[in-house]
mmCIF file of N, CA and C and ligand atoms in Angstrom:
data_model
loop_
_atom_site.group_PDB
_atom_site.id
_atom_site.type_symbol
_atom_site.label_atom_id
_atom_site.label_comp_id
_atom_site.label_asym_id
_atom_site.label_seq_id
_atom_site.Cartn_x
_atom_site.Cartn_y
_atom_site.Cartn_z
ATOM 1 N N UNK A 1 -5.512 -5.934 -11.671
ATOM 2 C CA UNK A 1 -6.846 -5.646 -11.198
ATOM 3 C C UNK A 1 -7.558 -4.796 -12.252
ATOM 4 N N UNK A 2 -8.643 -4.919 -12.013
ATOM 5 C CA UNK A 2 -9.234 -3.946 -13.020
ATOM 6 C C UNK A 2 -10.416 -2.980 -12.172
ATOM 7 N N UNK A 3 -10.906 -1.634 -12.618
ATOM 8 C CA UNK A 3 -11.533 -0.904 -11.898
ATOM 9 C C UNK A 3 -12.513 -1.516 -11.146
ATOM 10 N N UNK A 4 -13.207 -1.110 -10.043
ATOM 11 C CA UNK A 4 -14.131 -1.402 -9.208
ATOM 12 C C UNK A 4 -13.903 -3.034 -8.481
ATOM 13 N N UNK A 5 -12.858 -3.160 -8.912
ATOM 14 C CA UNK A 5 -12.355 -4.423 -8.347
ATOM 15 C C UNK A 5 -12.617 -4.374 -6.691
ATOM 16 N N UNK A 6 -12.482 -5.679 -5.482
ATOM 17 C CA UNK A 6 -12.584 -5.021 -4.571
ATOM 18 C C UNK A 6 -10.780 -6.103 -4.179
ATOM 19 N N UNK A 7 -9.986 -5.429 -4.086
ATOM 20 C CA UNK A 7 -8.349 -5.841 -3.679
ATOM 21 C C UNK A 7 -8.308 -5.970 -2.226
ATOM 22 N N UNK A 8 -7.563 -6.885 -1.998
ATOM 23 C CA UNK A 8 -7.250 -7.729 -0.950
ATOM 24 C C UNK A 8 -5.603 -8.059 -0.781
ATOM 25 N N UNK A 9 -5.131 -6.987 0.033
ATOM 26 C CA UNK A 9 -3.398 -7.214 0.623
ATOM 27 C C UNK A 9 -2.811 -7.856 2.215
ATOM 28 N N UNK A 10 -2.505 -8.840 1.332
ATOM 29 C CA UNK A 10 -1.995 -9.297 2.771
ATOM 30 C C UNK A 10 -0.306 -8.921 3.437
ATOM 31 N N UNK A 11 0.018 -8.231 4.194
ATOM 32 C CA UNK A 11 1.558 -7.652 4.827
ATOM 33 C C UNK A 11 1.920 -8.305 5.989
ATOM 34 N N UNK A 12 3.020 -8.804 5.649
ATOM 35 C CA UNK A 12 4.021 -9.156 6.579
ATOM 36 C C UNK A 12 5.491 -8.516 6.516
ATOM 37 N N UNK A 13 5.704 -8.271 7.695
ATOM 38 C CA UNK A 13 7.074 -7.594 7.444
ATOM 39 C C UNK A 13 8.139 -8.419 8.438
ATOM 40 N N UNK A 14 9.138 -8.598 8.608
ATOM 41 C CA UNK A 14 10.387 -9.288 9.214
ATOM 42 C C UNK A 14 11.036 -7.611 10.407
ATOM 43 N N UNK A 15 10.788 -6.656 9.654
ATOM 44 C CA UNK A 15 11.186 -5.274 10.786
ATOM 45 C C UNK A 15 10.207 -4.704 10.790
ATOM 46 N N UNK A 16 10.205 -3.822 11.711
ATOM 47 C CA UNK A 16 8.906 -3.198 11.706
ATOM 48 C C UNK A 16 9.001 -1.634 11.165
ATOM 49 N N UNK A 17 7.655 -1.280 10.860
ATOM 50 C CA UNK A 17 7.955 0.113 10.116
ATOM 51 C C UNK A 17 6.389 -0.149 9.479
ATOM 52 N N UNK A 18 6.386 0.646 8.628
ATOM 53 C CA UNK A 18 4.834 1.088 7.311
ATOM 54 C C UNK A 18 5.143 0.908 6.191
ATOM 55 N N UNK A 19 3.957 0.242 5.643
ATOM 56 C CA UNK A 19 3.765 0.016 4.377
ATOM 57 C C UNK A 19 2.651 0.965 4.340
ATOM 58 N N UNK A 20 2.435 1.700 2.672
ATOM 59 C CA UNK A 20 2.046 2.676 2.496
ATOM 60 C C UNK A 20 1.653 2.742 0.729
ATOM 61 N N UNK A 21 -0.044 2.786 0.607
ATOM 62 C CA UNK A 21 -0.289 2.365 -0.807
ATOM 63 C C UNK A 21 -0.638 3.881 -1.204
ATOM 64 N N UNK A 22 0.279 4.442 -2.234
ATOM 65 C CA UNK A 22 0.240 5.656 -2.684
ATOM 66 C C UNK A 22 -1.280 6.011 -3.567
ATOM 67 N N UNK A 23 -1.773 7.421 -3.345
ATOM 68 C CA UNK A 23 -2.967 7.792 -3.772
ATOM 69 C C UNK A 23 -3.687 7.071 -3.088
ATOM 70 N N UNK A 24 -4.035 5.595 -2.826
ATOM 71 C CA UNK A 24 -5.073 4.980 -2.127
ATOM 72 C C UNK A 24 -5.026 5.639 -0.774
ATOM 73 N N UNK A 25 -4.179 6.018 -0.369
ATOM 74 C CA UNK A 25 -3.523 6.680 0.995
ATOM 75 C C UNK A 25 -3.670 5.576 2.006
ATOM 76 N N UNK A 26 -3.216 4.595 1.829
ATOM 77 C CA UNK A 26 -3.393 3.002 2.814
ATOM 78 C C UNK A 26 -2.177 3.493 3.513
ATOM 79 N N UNK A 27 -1.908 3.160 4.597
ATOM 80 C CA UNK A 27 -0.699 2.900 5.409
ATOM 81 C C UNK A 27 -1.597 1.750 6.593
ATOM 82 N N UNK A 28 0.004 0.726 6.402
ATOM 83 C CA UNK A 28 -0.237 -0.217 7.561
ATOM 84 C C UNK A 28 0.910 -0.488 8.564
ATOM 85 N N UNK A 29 0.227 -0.321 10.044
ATOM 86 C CA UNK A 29 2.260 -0.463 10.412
ATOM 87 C C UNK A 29 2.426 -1.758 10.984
ATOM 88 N N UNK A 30 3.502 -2.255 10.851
ATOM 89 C CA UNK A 30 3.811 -3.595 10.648
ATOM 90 C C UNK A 30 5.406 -3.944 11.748
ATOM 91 N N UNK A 31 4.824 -5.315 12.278
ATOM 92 C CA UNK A 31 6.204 -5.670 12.639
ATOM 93 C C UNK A 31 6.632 -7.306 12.838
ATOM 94 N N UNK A 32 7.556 -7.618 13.177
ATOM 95 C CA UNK A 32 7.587 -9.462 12.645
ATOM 96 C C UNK A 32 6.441 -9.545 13.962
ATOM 97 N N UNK A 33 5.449 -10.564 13.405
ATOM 98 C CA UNK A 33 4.568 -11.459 13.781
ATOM 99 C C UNK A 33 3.515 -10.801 13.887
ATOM 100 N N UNK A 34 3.448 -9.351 13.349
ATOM 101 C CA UNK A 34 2.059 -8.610 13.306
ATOM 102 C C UNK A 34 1.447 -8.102 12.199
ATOM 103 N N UNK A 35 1.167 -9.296 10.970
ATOM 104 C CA UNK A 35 0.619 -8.794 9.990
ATOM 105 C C UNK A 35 -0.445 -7.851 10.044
ATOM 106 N N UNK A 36 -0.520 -7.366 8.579
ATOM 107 C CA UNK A 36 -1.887 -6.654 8.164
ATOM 108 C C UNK A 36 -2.565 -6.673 7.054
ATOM 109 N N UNK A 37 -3.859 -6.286 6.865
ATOM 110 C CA UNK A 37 -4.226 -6.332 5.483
ATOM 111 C C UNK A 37 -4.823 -5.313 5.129
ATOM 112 N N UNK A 38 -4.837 -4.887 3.744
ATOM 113 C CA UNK A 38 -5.742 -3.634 3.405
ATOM 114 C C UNK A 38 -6.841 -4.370 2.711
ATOM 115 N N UNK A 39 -8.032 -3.837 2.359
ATOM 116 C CA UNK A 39 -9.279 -4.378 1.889
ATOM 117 C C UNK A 39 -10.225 -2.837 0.966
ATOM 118 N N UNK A 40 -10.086 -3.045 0.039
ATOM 119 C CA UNK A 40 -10.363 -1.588 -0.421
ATOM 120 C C UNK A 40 -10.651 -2.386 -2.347
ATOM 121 N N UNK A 41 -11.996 -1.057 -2.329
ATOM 122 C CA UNK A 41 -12.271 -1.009 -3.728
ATOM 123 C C UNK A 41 -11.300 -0.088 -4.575
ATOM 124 N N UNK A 42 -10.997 -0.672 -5.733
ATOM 125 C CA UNK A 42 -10.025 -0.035 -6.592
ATOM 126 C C UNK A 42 -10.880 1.129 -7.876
ATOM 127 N N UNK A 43 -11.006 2.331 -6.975
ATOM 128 C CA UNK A 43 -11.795 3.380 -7.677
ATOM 129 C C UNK A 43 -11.214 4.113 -8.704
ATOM 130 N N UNK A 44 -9.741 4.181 -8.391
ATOM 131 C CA UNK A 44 -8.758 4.718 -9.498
ATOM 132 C C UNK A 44 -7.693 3.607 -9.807
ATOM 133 N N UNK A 45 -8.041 3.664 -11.319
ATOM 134 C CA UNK A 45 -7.287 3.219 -12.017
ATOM 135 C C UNK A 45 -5.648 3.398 -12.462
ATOM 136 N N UNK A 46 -4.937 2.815 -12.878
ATOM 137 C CA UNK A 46 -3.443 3.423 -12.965
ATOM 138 C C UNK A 46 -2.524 2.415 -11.929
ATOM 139 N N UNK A 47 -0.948 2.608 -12.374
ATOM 140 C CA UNK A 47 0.364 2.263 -11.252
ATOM 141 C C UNK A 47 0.149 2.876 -10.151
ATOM 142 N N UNK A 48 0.703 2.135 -9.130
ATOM 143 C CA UNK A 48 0.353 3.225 -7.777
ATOM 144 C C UNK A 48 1.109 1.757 -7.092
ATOM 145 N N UNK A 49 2.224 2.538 -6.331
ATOM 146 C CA UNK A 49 3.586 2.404 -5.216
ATOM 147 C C UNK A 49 3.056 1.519 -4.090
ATOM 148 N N UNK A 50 3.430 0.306 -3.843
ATOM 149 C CA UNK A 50 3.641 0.516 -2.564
ATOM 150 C C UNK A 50 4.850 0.257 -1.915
ATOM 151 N N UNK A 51 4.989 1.136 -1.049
ATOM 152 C CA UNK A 51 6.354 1.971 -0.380
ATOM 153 C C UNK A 51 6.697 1.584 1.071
ATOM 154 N N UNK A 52 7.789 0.940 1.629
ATOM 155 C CA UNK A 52 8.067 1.094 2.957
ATOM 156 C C UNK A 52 8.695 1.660 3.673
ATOM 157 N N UNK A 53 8.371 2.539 4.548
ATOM 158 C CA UNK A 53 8.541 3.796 5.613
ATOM 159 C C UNK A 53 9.181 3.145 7.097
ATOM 160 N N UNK A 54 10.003 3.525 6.920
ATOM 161 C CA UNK A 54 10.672 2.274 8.396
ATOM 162 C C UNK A 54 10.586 3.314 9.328
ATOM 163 N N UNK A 55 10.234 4.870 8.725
ATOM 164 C CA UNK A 55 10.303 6.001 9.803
ATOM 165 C C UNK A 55 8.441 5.960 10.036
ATOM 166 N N UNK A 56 8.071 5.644 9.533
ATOM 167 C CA UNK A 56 6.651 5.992 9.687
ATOM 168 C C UNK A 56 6.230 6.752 8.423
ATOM 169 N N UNK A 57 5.197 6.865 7.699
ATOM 170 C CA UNK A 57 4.432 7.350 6.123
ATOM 171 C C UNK A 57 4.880 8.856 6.755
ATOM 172 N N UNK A 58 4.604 9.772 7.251
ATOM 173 C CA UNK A 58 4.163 11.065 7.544
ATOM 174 C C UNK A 58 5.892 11.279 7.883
ATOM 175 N N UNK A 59 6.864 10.810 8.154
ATOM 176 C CA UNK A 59 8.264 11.206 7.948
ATOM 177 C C UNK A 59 8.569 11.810 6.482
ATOM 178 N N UNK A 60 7.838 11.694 5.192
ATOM 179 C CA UNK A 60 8.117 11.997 4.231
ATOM 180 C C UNK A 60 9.687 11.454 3.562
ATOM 181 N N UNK A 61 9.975 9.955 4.898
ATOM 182 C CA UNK A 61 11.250 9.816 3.464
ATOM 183 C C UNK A 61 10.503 8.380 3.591
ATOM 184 N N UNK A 62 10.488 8.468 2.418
ATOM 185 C CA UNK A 62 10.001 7.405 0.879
ATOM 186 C C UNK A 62 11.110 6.417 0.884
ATOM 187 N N UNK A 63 10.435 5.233 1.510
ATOM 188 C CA UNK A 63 11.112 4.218 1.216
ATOM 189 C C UNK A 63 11.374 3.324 -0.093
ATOM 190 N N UNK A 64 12.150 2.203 0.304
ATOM 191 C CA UNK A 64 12.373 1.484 -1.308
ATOM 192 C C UNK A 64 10.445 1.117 -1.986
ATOM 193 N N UNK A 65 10.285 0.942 -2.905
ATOM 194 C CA UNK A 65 8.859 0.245 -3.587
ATOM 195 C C UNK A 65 9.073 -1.040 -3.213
ATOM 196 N N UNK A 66 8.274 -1.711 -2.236
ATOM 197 C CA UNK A 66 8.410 -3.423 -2.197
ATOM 198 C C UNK A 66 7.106 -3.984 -3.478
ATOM 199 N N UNK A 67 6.062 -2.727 -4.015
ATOM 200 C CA UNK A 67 5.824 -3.850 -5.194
ATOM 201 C C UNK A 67 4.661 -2.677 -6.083
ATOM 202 N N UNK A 68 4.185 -3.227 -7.338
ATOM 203 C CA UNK A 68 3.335 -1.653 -7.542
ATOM 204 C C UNK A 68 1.790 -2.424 -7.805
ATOM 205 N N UNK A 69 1.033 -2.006 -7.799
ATOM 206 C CA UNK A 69 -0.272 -2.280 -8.251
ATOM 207 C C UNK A 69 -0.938 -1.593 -9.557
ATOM 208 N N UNK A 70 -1.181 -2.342 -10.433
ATOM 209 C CA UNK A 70 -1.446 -1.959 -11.610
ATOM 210 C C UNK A 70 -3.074 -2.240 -11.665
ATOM 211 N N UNK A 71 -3.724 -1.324 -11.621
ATOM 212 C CA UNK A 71 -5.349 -1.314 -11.711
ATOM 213 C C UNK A 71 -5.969 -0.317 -13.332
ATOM 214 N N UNK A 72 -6.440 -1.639 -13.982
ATOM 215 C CA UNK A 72 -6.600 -1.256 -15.615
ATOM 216 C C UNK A 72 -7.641 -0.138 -15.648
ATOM 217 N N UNK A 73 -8.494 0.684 -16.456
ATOM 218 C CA UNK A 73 -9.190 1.189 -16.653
ATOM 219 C C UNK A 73 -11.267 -0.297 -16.137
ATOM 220 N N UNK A 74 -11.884 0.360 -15.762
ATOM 221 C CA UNK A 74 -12.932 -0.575 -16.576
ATOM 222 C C UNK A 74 -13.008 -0.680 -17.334
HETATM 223 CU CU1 CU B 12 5.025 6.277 0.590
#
């Protein structure tokens, strides 16, 4: 992606729990047959996590990275 982009995530999960896009501060909670999507302009640039929380984002344990988003400079 590149800055001011406007990104589009589509989530599905097989268990349920949160997905959680670091700095963007996205969390979506998810479970089989209840997708979600995030929809957001990409204002900061840079790597940035996204992480799944099978306890919930605000448990503070940091799940595995299911993938990262790389958003270039403009
Ligand atoms: Cu996280």
């Amino acid at each position: 992606m590149t800055q001011g982009d406007t990104v589009v995530v589509r989530l599905t999960s097989d268990k349920a729990g949160e997905a959680h896009l670091h700095a963007y501060r996205l969390t979506a909670r998810l479970s089989p047959g209840a997708p979600a999507q995030w929809r957001f302009v990409a204002k900061a640039s840079g790597r940035f996590r996204i992480e799944w929380h099978a306890q919930g984002w605000l448990s503070r344990t940091h799940g595995p990275v299911l993938a990262t988003l790389d958003v270039m400079p403009e």
